Amino acid sequence: MRGWFRLTLGLLAVVLGALWTVLGLGYVEGSVLSDERSWVYVGVALILIGLAGLWWGMRARRR
């Protein structure tokens, strides 16, 4: 069970960050976040944090 929580949080962060990035770029309409450039930066930062979490979780699983 080692690392599963980190992997899950990392994957969730990557998916949520990708969603916020797509919304910020204006590809999806009908949201408060649509076409707001600040959400692009927040989304990319969250993707990077999620990738670090995935890496950390994979590292814990290998031990």
PDB file of N, CA and C in Angstrom:
ATOM      1  N   MET A   1       0.818  -1.198   0.000  1.00  0.00           N
ATOM      2  CA  MET A   1       0.000   0.000   0.000  1.00  0.00           C
ATOM      3  C   MET A   1       0.862   1.263   0.000  1.00  0.00           C
ATOM      4  N   ARG A   2       2.164   1.093   0.026  1.00  0.00           N
ATOM      5  CA  ARG A   2       3.033   2.258   0.074  1.00  0.00           C
ATOM      6  C   ARG A   2       2.968   3.037  -1.227  1.00  0.00           C
ATOM      7  N   GLY A   3       2.784   4.313  -1.126  1.00  0.00           N
ATOM      8  CA  GLY A   3       2.825   5.165  -2.297  1.00  0.00           C
ATOM      9  C   GLY A   3       1.510   5.345  -3.029  1.00  0.00           C
ATOM     10  N   TRP A   4       0.503   4.557  -2.725  1.00  0.00           N
ATOM     11  CA  TRP A   4      -0.766   4.657  -3.446  1.00  0.00           C
ATOM     12  C   TRP A   4      -1.448   5.997  -3.214  1.00  0.00           C
ATOM     13  N   PHE A   5      -1.383   6.485  -1.990  1.00  0.00           N
ATOM     14  CA  PHE A   5      -2.014   7.769  -1.684  1.00  0.00           C
ATOM     15  C   PHE A   5      -1.332   8.888  -2.465  1.00  0.00           C
ATOM     16  N   ARG A   6      -0.009   8.872  -2.503  1.00  0.00           N
ATOM     17  CA  ARG A   6       0.741   9.880  -3.254  1.00  0.00           C
ATOM     18  C   ARG A   6       0.444   9.787  -4.743  1.00  0.00           C
ATOM     19  N   LEU A   7       0.368   8.567  -5.253  1.00  0.00           N
ATOM     20  CA  LEU A   7       0.049   8.383  -6.667  1.00  0.00           C
ATOM     21  C   LEU A   7      -1.351   8.902  -6.989  1.00  0.00           C
ATOM     22  N   THR A   8      -2.288   8.620  -6.122  1.00  0.00           N
ATOM     23  CA  THR A   8      -3.660   9.067  -6.340  1.00  0.00           C
ATOM     24  C   THR A   8      -3.754  10.587  -6.315  1.00  0.00           C
ATOM     25  N   LEU A   9      -3.116  11.210  -5.327  1.00  0.00           N
ATOM     26  CA  LEU A   9      -3.134  12.672  -5.257  1.00  0.00           C
ATOM     27  C   LEU A   9      -2.406  13.297  -6.443  1.00  0.00           C
ATOM     28  N   GLY A  10      -1.307  12.695  -6.857  1.00  0.00           N
ATOM     29  CA  GLY A  10      -0.570  13.200  -8.010  1.00  0.00           C
ATOM     30  C   GLY A  10      -1.390  13.126  -9.285  1.00  0.00           C
ATOM     31  N   LEU A  11      -2.060  12.003  -9.485  1.00  0.00           N
ATOM     32  CA  LEU A  11      -2.899  11.852 -10.674  1.00  0.00           C
ATOM     33  C   LEU A  11      -4.072  12.811 -10.654  1.00  0.00           C
ATOM     34  N   LEU A  12      -4.678  12.977  -9.502  1.00  0.00           N
ATOM     35  CA  LEU A  12      -5.780  13.926  -9.363  1.00  0.00           C
ATOM     36  C   LEU A  12      -5.317  15.350  -9.661  1.00  0.00           C
ATOM     37  N   ALA A  13      -4.146  15.707  -9.184  1.00  0.00           N
ATOM     38  CA  ALA A  13      -3.605  17.046  -9.437  1.00  0.00           C
ATOM     39  C   ALA A  13      -3.317  17.258 -10.918  1.00  0.00           C
ATOM     40  N   VAL A  14      -2.796  16.244 -11.597  1.00  0.00           N
ATOM     41  CA  VAL A  14      -2.516  16.366 -13.032  1.00  0.00           C
ATOM     42  C   VAL A  14      -3.814  16.546 -13.811  1.00  0.00           C
ATOM     43  N   VAL A  15      -4.823  15.757 -13.494  1.00  0.00           N
ATOM     44  CA  VAL A  15      -6.103  15.852 -14.211  1.00  0.00           C
ATOM     45  C   VAL A  15      -6.779  17.190 -13.947  1.00  0.00           C
ATOM     46  N   LEU A  16      -6.809  17.618 -12.696  1.00  0.00           N
ATOM     47  CA  LEU A  16      -7.423  18.897 -12.362  1.00  0.00           C
ATOM     48  C   LEU A  16      -6.645  20.064 -12.979  1.00  0.00           C
ATOM     49  N   GLY A  17      -5.328  19.978 -12.966  1.00  0.00           N
ATOM     50  CA  GLY A  17      -4.508  21.008 -13.590  1.00  0.00           C
ATOM     51  C   GLY A  17      -4.730  21.084 -15.091  1.00  0.00           C
ATOM     52  N   ALA A  18      -4.869  19.937 -15.736  1.00  0.00           N
ATOM     53  CA  ALA A  18      -5.145  19.926 -17.170  1.00  0.00           C
ATOM     54  C   ALA A  18      -6.509  20.540 -17.468  1.00  0.00           C
ATOM     55  N   LEU A  19      -7.484  20.228 -16.642  1.00  0.00           N
ATOM     56  CA  LEU A  19      -8.813  20.806 -16.818  1.00  0.00           C
ATOM     57  C   LEU A  19      -8.772  22.322 -16.673  1.00  0.00           C
ATOM     58  N   TRP A  20      -8.107  22.814 -15.633  1.00  0.00           N
ATOM     59  CA  TRP A  20      -8.006  24.256 -15.428  1.00  0.00           C
ATOM     60  C   TRP A  20      -7.243  24.931 -16.562  1.00  0.00           C
ATOM     61  N   THR A  21      -6.230  24.263 -17.099  1.00  0.00           N
ATOM     62  CA  THR A  21      -5.474  24.829 -18.208  1.00  0.00           C
ATOM     63  C   THR A  21      -6.353  24.944 -19.452  1.00  0.00           C
ATOM     64  N   VAL A  22      -7.091  23.899 -19.748  1.00  0.00           N
ATOM     65  CA  VAL A  22      -7.976  23.908 -20.924  1.00  0.00           C
ATOM     66  C   VAL A  22      -9.069  24.968 -20.756  1.00  0.00           C
ATOM     67  N   LEU A  23      -9.616  25.077 -19.565  1.00  0.00           N
ATOM     68  CA  LEU A  23     -10.627  26.105 -19.312  1.00  0.00           C
ATOM     69  C   LEU A  23     -10.028  27.505 -19.449  1.00  0.00           C
ATOM     70  N   GLY A  24      -8.847  27.698 -18.916  1.00  0.00           N
ATOM     71  CA  GLY A  24      -8.200  28.998 -18.989  1.00  0.00           C
ATOM     72  C   GLY A  24      -7.859  29.418 -20.402  1.00  0.00           C
ATOM     73  N   LEU A  25      -7.567  28.445 -21.250  1.00  0.00           N
ATOM     74  CA  LEU A  25      -7.272  28.746 -22.652  1.00  0.00           C
ATOM     75  C   LEU A  25      -8.532  29.036 -23.462  1.00  0.00           C
ATOM     76  N   GLY A  26      -9.690  28.733 -22.910  1.00  0.00           N
ATOM     77  CA  GLY A  26     -10.944  29.040 -23.577  1.00  0.00           C
ATOM     78  C   GLY A  26     -11.450  27.948 -24.499  1.00  0.00           C
ATOM     79  N   TYR A  27     -10.904  26.734 -24.394  1.00  0.00           N
ATOM     80  CA  TYR A  27     -11.367  25.644 -25.246  1.00  0.00           C
ATOM     81  C   TYR A  27     -12.716  25.093 -24.804  1.00  0.00           C
ATOM     82  N   VAL A  28     -13.072  25.299 -23.543  1.00  0.00           N
ATOM     83  CA  VAL A  28     -14.355  24.854 -23.013  1.00  0.00           C
ATOM     84  C   VAL A  28     -15.106  26.095 -22.549  1.00  0.00           C
ATOM     85  N   GLU A  29     -16.303  26.246 -23.024  1.00  0.00           N
ATOM     86  CA  GLU A  29     -17.117  27.420 -22.678  1.00  0.00           C
ATOM     87  C   GLU A  29     -18.106  27.075 -21.571  1.00  0.00           C
ATOM     88  N   GLY A  30     -18.677  28.110 -20.969  1.00  0.00           N
ATOM     89  CA  GLY A  30     -19.749  27.925 -20.006  1.00  0.00           C
ATOM     90  C   GLY A  30     -19.294  27.828 -18.563  1.00  0.00           C
ATOM     91  N   SER A  31     -18.109  28.321 -18.270  1.00  0.00           N
ATOM     92  CA  SER A  31     -17.609  28.280 -16.905  1.00  0.00           C
ATOM     93  C   SER A  31     -17.048  29.647 -16.538  1.00  0.00           C
ATOM     94  N   VAL A  32     -16.989  29.908 -15.258  1.00  0.00           N
ATOM     95  CA  VAL A  32     -16.401  31.157 -14.782  1.00  0.00           C
ATOM     96  C   VAL A  32     -14.913  31.206 -15.123  1.00  0.00           C
ATOM     97  N   LEU A  33     -14.282  30.037 -15.204  1.00  0.00           N
ATOM     98  CA  LEU A  33     -12.854  29.952 -15.490  1.00  0.00           C
ATOM     99  C   LEU A  33     -12.535  30.083 -16.980  1.00  0.00           C
ATOM    100  N   SER A  34     -13.536  30.030 -17.837  1.00  0.00           N
ATOM    101  CA  SER A  34     -13.320  30.042 -19.281  1.00  0.00           C
ATOM    102  C   SER A  34     -12.669  31.336 -19.731  1.00  0.00           C
ATOM    103  N   ASP A  35     -11.608  31.170 -20.507  1.00  0.00           N
ATOM    104  CA  ASP A  35     -10.892  32.266 -21.154  1.00  0.00           C
ATOM    105  C   ASP A  35     -10.277  33.257 -20.153  1.00  0.00           C
ATOM    106  N   GLU A  36      -9.920  32.762 -18.982  1.00  0.00           N
ATOM    107  CA  GLU A  36      -9.209  33.563 -17.980  1.00  0.00           C
ATOM    108  C   GLU A  36      -7.771  33.064 -17.928  1.00  0.00           C
ATOM    109  N   ARG A  37      -6.838  33.883 -18.383  1.00  0.00           N
ATOM    110  CA  ARG A  37      -5.440  33.463 -18.519  1.00  0.00           C
ATOM    111  C   ARG A  37      -4.792  33.077 -17.189  1.00  0.00           C
ATOM    112  N   SER A  38      -5.240  33.623 -16.094  1.00  0.00           N
ATOM    113  CA  SER A  38      -4.621  33.295 -14.812  1.00  0.00           C
ATOM    114  C   SER A  38      -4.790  31.812 -14.474  1.00  0.00           C
ATOM    115  N   TRP A  39      -5.883  31.201 -14.943  1.00  0.00           N
ATOM    116  CA  TRP A  39      -6.109  29.782 -14.671  1.00  0.00           C
ATOM    117  C   TRP A  39      -5.188  28.895 -15.484  1.00  0.00           C
ATOM    118  N   VAL A  40      -4.668  29.421 -16.575  1.00  0.00           N
ATOM    119  CA  VAL A  40      -3.675  28.655 -17.335  1.00  0.00           C
ATOM    120  C   VAL A  40      -2.433  28.458 -16.474  1.00  0.00           C
ATOM    121  N   TYR A  41      -1.975  29.520 -15.838  1.00  0.00           N
ATOM    122  CA  TYR A  41      -0.775  29.441 -15.009  1.00  0.00           C
ATOM    123  C   TYR A  41      -0.998  28.575 -13.776  1.00  0.00           C
ATOM    124  N   VAL A  42      -2.163  28.712 -13.169  1.00  0.00           N
ATOM    125  CA  VAL A  42      -2.483  27.876 -12.003  1.00  0.00           C
ATOM    126  C   VAL A  42      -2.559  26.410 -12.422  1.00  0.00           C
ATOM    127  N   GLY A  43      -3.155  26.148 -13.568  1.00  0.00           N
ATOM    128  CA  GLY A  43      -3.272  24.779 -14.053  1.00  0.00           C
ATOM    129  C   GLY A  43      -1.927  24.146 -14.363  1.00  0.00           C
ATOM    130  N   VAL A  44      -1.052  24.896 -15.012  1.00  0.00           N
ATOM    131  CA  VAL A  44       0.274  24.367 -15.333  1.00  0.00           C
ATOM    132  C   VAL A  44       1.066  24.108 -14.050  1.00  0.00           C
ATOM    133  N   ALA A  45       0.965  25.006 -13.087  1.00  0.00           N
ATOM    134  CA  ALA A  45       1.651  24.799 -11.806  1.00  0.00           C
ATOM    135  C   ALA A  45       1.124  23.549 -11.107  1.00  0.00           C
ATOM    136  N   LEU A  46      -0.181  23.340 -11.153  1.00  0.00           N
ATOM    137  CA  LEU A  46      -0.768  22.154 -10.522  1.00  0.00           C
ATOM    138  C   LEU A  46      -0.351  20.876 -11.250  1.00  0.00           C
ATOM    139  N   ILE A  47      -0.224  20.942 -12.564  1.00  0.00           N
ATOM    140  CA  ILE A  47       0.267  19.786 -13.325  1.00  0.00           C
ATOM    141  C   ILE A  47       1.677  19.434 -12.884  1.00  0.00           C
ATOM    142  N   LEU A  48       2.526  20.424 -12.742  1.00  0.00           N
ATOM    143  CA  LEU A  48       3.905  20.170 -12.316  1.00  0.00           C
ATOM    144  C   LEU A  48       3.965  19.593 -10.902  1.00  0.00           C
ATOM    145  N   ILE A  49       3.129  20.112 -10.022  1.00  0.00           N
ATOM    146  CA  ILE A  49       3.062  19.573  -8.658  1.00  0.00           C
ATOM    147  C   ILE A  49       2.561  18.131  -8.690  1.00  0.00           C
ATOM    148  N   GLY A  50       1.566  17.864  -9.544  1.00  0.00           N
ATOM    149  CA  GLY A  50       1.037  16.508  -9.672  1.00  0.00           C
ATOM    150  C   GLY A  50       2.062  15.537 -10.225  1.00  0.00           C
ATOM    151  N   LEU A  51       2.860  15.987 -11.203  1.00  0.00           N
ATOM    152  CA  LEU A  51       3.911  15.125 -11.746  1.00  0.00           C
ATOM    153  C   LEU A  51       4.966  14.822 -10.690  1.00  0.00           C
ATOM    154  N   ALA A  52       5.280  15.814  -9.868  1.00  0.00           N
ATOM    155  CA  ALA A  52       6.221  15.573  -8.767  1.00  0.00           C
ATOM    156  C   ALA A  52       5.628  14.577  -7.774  1.00  0.00           C
ATOM    157  N   GLY A  53       4.330  14.692  -7.507  1.00  0.00           N
ATOM    158  CA  GLY A  53       3.670  13.733  -6.624  1.00  0.00           C
ATOM    159  C   GLY A  53       3.665  12.328  -7.198  1.00  0.00           C
ATOM    160  N   LEU A  54       3.458  12.213  -8.502  1.00  0.00           N
ATOM    161  CA  LEU A  54       3.512  10.901  -9.150  1.00  0.00           C
ATOM    162  C   LEU A  54       4.910  10.298  -9.050  1.00  0.00           C
ATOM    163  N   TRP A  55       5.911  11.128  -9.284  1.00  0.00           N
ATOM    164  CA  TRP A  55       7.290  10.659  -9.189  1.00  0.00           C
ATOM    165  C   TRP A  55       7.605  10.197  -7.764  1.00  0.00           C
ATOM    166  N   TRP A  56       7.165  10.987  -6.794  1.00  0.00           N
ATOM    167  CA  TRP A  56       7.403  10.667  -5.386  1.00  0.00           C
ATOM    168  C   TRP A  56       6.690   9.367  -5.006  1.00  0.00           C
ATOM    169  N   GLY A  57       5.462   9.194  -5.502  1.00  0.00           N
ATOM    170  CA  GLY A  57       4.715   7.977  -5.219  1.00  0.00           C
ATOM    171  C   GLY A  57       5.332   6.750  -5.860  1.00  0.00           C
ATOM    172  N   MET A  58       5.820   6.885  -7.078  1.00  0.00           N
ATOM    173  CA  MET A  58       6.480   5.761  -7.749  1.00  0.00           C
ATOM    174  C   MET A  58       7.774   5.392  -7.035  1.00  0.00           C
ATOM    175  N   ARG A  59       8.457   6.381  -6.548  1.00  0.00           N
ATOM    176  CA  ARG A  59       9.692   6.142  -5.821  1.00  0.00           C
ATOM    177  C   ARG A  59       9.413   5.386  -4.516  1.00  0.00           C
ATOM    178  N   ALA A  60       8.335   5.737  -3.845  1.00  0.00           N
ATOM    179  CA  ALA A  60       7.968   5.047  -2.603  1.00  0.00           C
ATOM    180  C   ALA A  60       7.526   3.614  -2.884  1.00  0.00           C
ATOM    181  N   ARG A  61       6.907   3.384  -4.029  1.00  0.00           N
ATOM    182  CA  ARG A  61       6.442   2.039  -4.365  1.00  0.00           C
ATOM    183  C   ARG A  61       7.612   1.093  -4.676  1.00  0.00           C
ATOM    184  N   ARG A  62       8.705   1.634  -5.206  1.00  0.00           N
ATOM    185  CA  ARG A  62       9.837   0.786  -5.574  1.00  0.00           C
ATOM    186  C   ARG A  62      10.605   0.250  -4.374  1.00  0.00           C
ATOM    187  N   ARG A  63      10.497   0.923  -3.240  1.00  0.00           N
ATOM    188  CA  ARG A  63      11.268   0.512  -2.057  1.00  0.00           C
ATOM    189  C   ARG A  63      10.731  -0.738  -1.431  1.00  0.00           C
TER     190      ARG A  63
END
